[in-house]
Amino acid sequence: MKNIVILISGRGSNMQAVVEAAIPDVRIRAVLSNNENAAGLAWAAERDIATAALNHKNYPDRAAFDAAMAAEIDRYEPDLVVLAGFMRILTPEFCRRYEGRLINIHPSLLPAFPGLHTHRRALDAGCRLAGCTIHFVTAELDCGPVIAQGAVPVFDSDTADTLAQRVLAVEHKLLPQAVADFAAGRLNISGNRVSSIRTADADAFLSN
Ligand code: GAR
């Protein structure tokens, strides 16, 4: 059984997708946030998942917040920490502590559009494809070995909101899949590349 801790900052729809996927041999130990009003916390608590919120404004600096968050995370002895819409930049120390067991979902086809406002920027750049990326987290923002990417078309009529919705539907499929692959030991990191060993079991899970 693999212990997973999920960090969110708001709605938590990606966290919900992971919980609802009921991934074999995965236990969602806790959902943590920097925002006590994050809607996803209440959703998780209703399902008897441990939750906690640490308000980053209560800490003198980024390092102090990250240390407190790490202490909270470590209570659950996670095999994997998932950043699912966690909107805080993490210190290099935090990234190093969870190296190889910290993944993030980002709403663009990295390395295009790291940072914020990804859908607006994809539209402004005239992209015909947009998408999302799941990657292992390294100290550099929105970098790190890519586990999976999903692409969607950009339509002439798109706004940042309609594009975000199309990408989000793909995020909800890709993130549970990546967690399942990690938990089953199917991901191998080599330099900046991740290879995944697919098995019949994995394909059966993904086709559901
Ligand atoms: C998702 O689109 C996720 O990719 C993005 O925030 C949204 C969270 O939605 N993450 C980032 O922008 C991280 N830089 P959710 O709370 O409904 O999962």
Short mmCIF file of C-alpha atoms and ligand atoms in Angstrom, two decimals:
data_model
loop_
_atom_site.label_atom_id
_atom_site.label_comp_id
_atom_site.label_asym_id
_atom_site.label_seq_id
_atom_site.Cartn_x
_atom_site.Cartn_y
_atom_site.Cartn_z
CA MET A 1 0.00 0.00 0.00
CA LYS A 2 1.40 3.41 -0.97
CA ASN A 3 0.68 6.47 1.15
CA ILE A 4 -0.19 9.61 -0.80
CA VAL A 5 -0.46 13.17 0.50
CA ILE A 6 -2.13 15.72 -1.78
CA LEU A 7 -1.57 19.47 -1.55
CA ILE A 8 -4.19 21.87 -2.87
CA SER A 9 -4.90 25.59 -2.75
CA GLY A 10 -8.50 25.84 -3.94
CA ARG A 11 -11.23 23.88 -5.67
CA GLY A 12 -9.39 20.58 -5.60
CA SER A 13 -11.00 18.96 -8.62
CA ASN A 14 -7.76 17.16 -9.51
CA MET A 15 -7.50 15.86 -5.95
CA GLN A 16 -11.10 14.64 -6.25
CA ALA A 17 -10.25 12.85 -9.48
CA VAL A 18 -7.40 11.02 -7.74
CA VAL A 19 -9.58 10.05 -4.76
CA GLU A 20 -12.46 8.92 -6.97
CA ALA A 21 -10.17 6.83 -9.16
CA ALA A 22 -9.81 4.45 -6.18
CA ILE A 23 -6.36 3.45 -7.42
CA PRO A 24 -5.37 -0.06 -6.34
CA ASP A 25 -2.84 -0.20 -3.48
CA VAL A 26 -3.02 3.57 -2.94
CA ARG A 27 -4.18 5.18 0.28
CA ILE A 28 -4.87 8.92 0.27
CA ARG A 29 -3.57 9.71 3.75
CA ALA A 30 -4.18 13.47 3.82
CA VAL A 31 -5.18 16.54 1.85
CA LEU A 32 -3.28 19.63 2.98
CA SER A 33 -3.55 23.25 1.95
CA ASN A 34 -2.06 26.69 2.45
CA ASN A 35 -5.63 28.03 2.34
CA GLU A 36 -8.12 27.12 5.06
CA ASN A 37 -10.98 28.12 2.74
CA ALA A 38 -9.93 25.74 -0.03
CA ALA A 39 -13.17 24.05 -1.15
CA GLY A 40 -11.34 20.77 -1.66
CA LEU A 41 -10.56 20.49 2.07
CA ALA A 42 -14.24 20.23 2.99
CA TRP A 43 -14.80 17.72 0.18
CA ALA A 44 -11.98 15.52 1.51
CA ALA A 45 -13.03 15.86 5.14
CA GLU A 46 -16.55 14.69 4.22
CA ARG A 47 -14.90 11.51 2.94
CA ASP A 48 -12.99 10.95 6.18
CA ILE A 49 -9.65 11.93 4.69
CA ALA A 50 -7.39 13.79 7.13
CA THR A 51 -7.08 17.47 6.26
CA ALA A 52 -5.09 20.43 7.54
CA ALA A 53 -4.52 24.00 6.46
CA LEU A 54 -1.37 25.98 7.20
CA ASN A 55 -1.82 29.61 6.27
CA HIS A 56 1.42 30.76 4.65
CA LYS A 57 0.74 34.29 5.92
CA ASN A 58 1.35 33.05 9.47
CA TYR A 59 5.00 32.26 8.72
CA PRO A 60 7.85 34.79 8.53
CA ASP A 61 9.20 33.51 5.23
CA ARG A 62 8.94 30.83 2.58
CA ALA A 63 11.49 28.57 4.32
CA ALA A 64 9.53 28.61 7.58
CA PHE A 65 6.25 27.81 5.81
CA ASP A 66 7.84 25.01 3.81
CA ALA A 67 9.42 23.51 6.95
CA ALA A 68 6.05 23.53 8.72
CA MET A 69 4.32 22.03 5.70
CA ALA A 70 7.01 19.34 5.43
CA ALA A 71 6.54 18.46 9.11
CA GLU A 72 2.78 18.10 8.52
CA ILE A 73 3.33 16.04 5.36
CA ASP A 74 5.82 13.74 7.08
CA ARG A 75 3.27 12.80 9.76
CA TYR A 76 1.64 10.69 7.03
CA GLU A 77 4.86 8.98 5.89
CA PRO A 78 4.10 9.57 2.22
CA ASP A 79 5.53 7.52 -0.59
CA LEU A 80 4.29 10.27 -2.92
CA VAL A 81 3.35 13.92 -2.50
CA VAL A 82 1.06 15.31 -5.19
CA LEU A 83 0.78 19.04 -5.90
CA ALA A 84 -2.73 19.28 -7.34
CA GLY A 85 -3.34 22.98 -7.85
CA PHE A 86 -0.99 23.98 -5.02
CA MET A 87 -0.24 27.59 -5.83
CA ARG A 88 2.90 28.21 -3.79
CA ILE A 89 6.47 28.35 -5.03
CA LEU A 90 8.47 25.82 -3.03
CA THR A 91 11.99 26.28 -1.68
CA PRO A 92 14.84 24.17 -3.10
CA GLU A 93 15.13 22.51 0.34
CA PHE A 94 11.51 21.35 0.15
CA CYS A 95 11.99 20.07 -3.40
CA ARG A 96 15.14 18.19 -2.42
CA ARG A 97 13.47 16.62 0.64
CA TYR A 98 10.87 14.96 -1.61
CA GLU A 99 13.06 14.41 -4.65
CA GLY A 100 11.68 11.61 -6.81
CA ARG A 101 8.42 11.45 -4.83
CA LEU A 102 6.94 14.89 -5.48
CA ILE A 103 4.83 15.49 -8.59
CA ASN A 104 2.97 18.50 -9.91
CA ILE A 105 0.22 19.06 -12.43
CA HIS A 106 0.58 22.18 -14.55
CA PRO A 107 -1.99 23.50 -17.04
CA SER A 108 0.24 23.91 -20.09
CA LEU A 109 2.39 21.83 -22.37
CA LEU A 110 5.68 22.49 -20.59
CA PRO A 111 8.24 23.83 -21.23
CA ALA A 112 5.78 26.30 -22.80
CA PHE A 113 4.12 28.65 -20.34
CA PRO A 114 5.51 27.91 -16.89
CA GLY A 115 3.98 30.08 -14.15
CA LEU A 116 0.53 31.64 -14.15
CA HIS A 117 -2.20 32.53 -16.67
CA THR A 118 -1.22 29.66 -18.95
CA HIS A 119 -4.44 29.54 -20.99
CA ARG A 120 -4.50 33.29 -21.65
CA ARG A 121 -0.87 33.12 -22.72
CA ALA A 122 -1.49 30.12 -25.01
CA LEU A 123 -4.32 32.04 -26.70
CA ASP A 124 -2.22 35.20 -27.00
CA ALA A 125 0.61 33.19 -28.53
CA GLY A 126 -1.77 31.80 -31.16
CA CYS A 127 -1.22 28.16 -30.14
CA ARG A 128 -3.41 25.62 -31.94
CA LEU A 129 -2.76 23.07 -29.21
CA ALA A 130 -2.83 23.50 -25.45
CA GLY A 131 -2.74 21.00 -22.64
CA CYS A 132 -1.34 19.93 -19.32
CA THR A 133 1.81 18.35 -17.95
CA ILE A 134 2.52 16.13 -14.98
CA HIS A 135 6.13 16.23 -13.90
CA PHE A 136 8.45 15.40 -11.05
CA VAL A 137 9.23 18.58 -9.13
CA THR A 138 12.73 20.01 -9.06
CA ALA A 139 13.90 23.29 -7.56
CA GLU A 140 13.32 25.16 -10.81
CA LEU A 141 9.69 26.29 -11.20
CA ASP A 142 7.58 24.07 -13.48
CA CYS A 143 10.61 22.12 -14.66
CA GLY A 144 11.58 18.57 -13.88
CA PRO A 145 11.17 15.24 -15.62
CA VAL A 146 7.87 14.99 -17.48
CA ILE A 147 5.70 11.99 -16.62
CA ALA A 148 2.76 12.66 -18.92
CA GLN A 149 1.24 15.31 -21.14
CA GLY A 150 -2.21 15.67 -22.63
CA ALA A 151 -3.04 17.96 -25.54
CA VAL A 152 -6.32 19.52 -26.64
CA PRO A 153 -7.17 21.64 -29.68
CA VAL A 154 -7.55 25.40 -29.37
CA PHE A 155 -10.71 26.63 -31.11
CA ASP A 156 -11.12 30.05 -32.69
CA SER A 157 -13.99 30.78 -30.34
CA ASP A 158 -12.01 29.89 -27.19
CA THR A 159 -11.64 32.14 -24.20
CA ALA A 160 -9.19 31.40 -21.40
CA ASP A 161 -12.13 29.87 -19.49
CA THR A 162 -13.36 27.54 -22.24
CA LEU A 163 -9.81 26.42 -22.91
CA ALA A 164 -9.20 25.85 -19.19
CA GLN A 165 -12.29 23.62 -19.01
CA ARG A 166 -11.14 21.52 -21.98
CA VAL A 167 -7.67 21.11 -20.47
CA LEU A 168 -9.10 20.34 -17.01
CA ALA A 169 -11.03 17.36 -18.35
CA VAL A 170 -7.71 15.92 -19.55
CA GLU A 171 -6.02 16.75 -16.24
CA HIS A 172 -8.64 14.67 -14.44
CA LYS A 173 -7.69 11.62 -16.52
CA LEU A 174 -3.94 12.13 -16.55
CA LEU A 175 -3.30 12.75 -12.85
CA PRO A 176 -4.90 9.54 -11.49
CA GLN A 177 -3.07 7.66 -14.24
CA ALA A 178 0.27 9.17 -13.19
CA VAL A 179 -0.37 8.40 -9.52
CA ALA A 180 -1.27 4.83 -10.44
CA ASP A 181 1.90 4.49 -12.52
CA PHE A 182 4.04 5.87 -9.69
CA ALA A 183 2.41 3.68 -7.06
CA ALA A 184 2.89 0.57 -9.14
CA GLY A 185 6.57 1.38 -9.66
CA ARG A 186 6.09 1.86 -13.37
CA LEU A 187 8.01 5.18 -13.64
CA ASN A 188 11.76 5.31 -14.11
CA ILE A 189 13.60 8.64 -14.07
CA SER A 190 16.72 8.89 -16.17
CA GLY A 191 18.14 12.40 -16.35
CA ASN A 192 15.28 14.61 -17.46
CA ARG A 193 13.33 11.75 -19.00
CA VAL A 194 10.78 9.44 -17.47
CA SER A 195 10.07 6.07 -19.00
CA SER A 196 7.01 4.18 -17.96
CA ILE A 197 6.73 0.45 -18.04
CA ARG A 198 3.20 -0.40 -19.03
CA THR A 199 1.67 -3.70 -18.07
CA ALA A 200 -1.60 -5.37 -18.94
CA ASP A 201 -2.86 -4.34 -15.48
CA ALA A 202 -2.03 -0.71 -16.14
CA ASP A 203 -3.76 -0.72 -19.49
CA ALA A 204 -6.84 -2.33 -17.96
CA PHE A 205 -6.93 0.37 -15.26
CA LEU A 206 -6.52 3.17 -17.78
CA SER A 207 -9.24 1.93 -20.11
CA ASN A 208 -11.83 2.07 -17.29
C1 GAR B 1 -5.44 23.00 -12.31
O1 GAR B 1 -5.77 23.43 -13.60
C2 GAR B 1 -3.94 22.79 -12.20
O2 GAR B 1 -3.35 22.32 -13.37
C3 GAR B 1 -3.47 24.19 -11.89
O3 GAR B 1 -4.42 24.71 -11.01
C4 GAR B 1 -5.69 24.12 -11.30
C5 GAR B 1 -6.24 23.58 -10.00
O4 GAR B 1 -7.55 23.12 -10.16
N1 GAR B 1 -2.16 24.19 -11.31
C6 GAR B 1 -1.31 25.20 -11.45
O5 GAR B 1 -1.55 26.21 -12.07
C7 GAR B 1 0.02 24.98 -10.75
N2 GAR B 1 0.98 25.95 -11.19
P1 GAR B 1 -8.19 22.15 -9.10
O6 GAR B 1 -7.98 22.81 -7.73
O7 GAR B 1 -9.65 22.10 -9.45
O8 GAR B 1 -7.51 20.83 -9.18
#
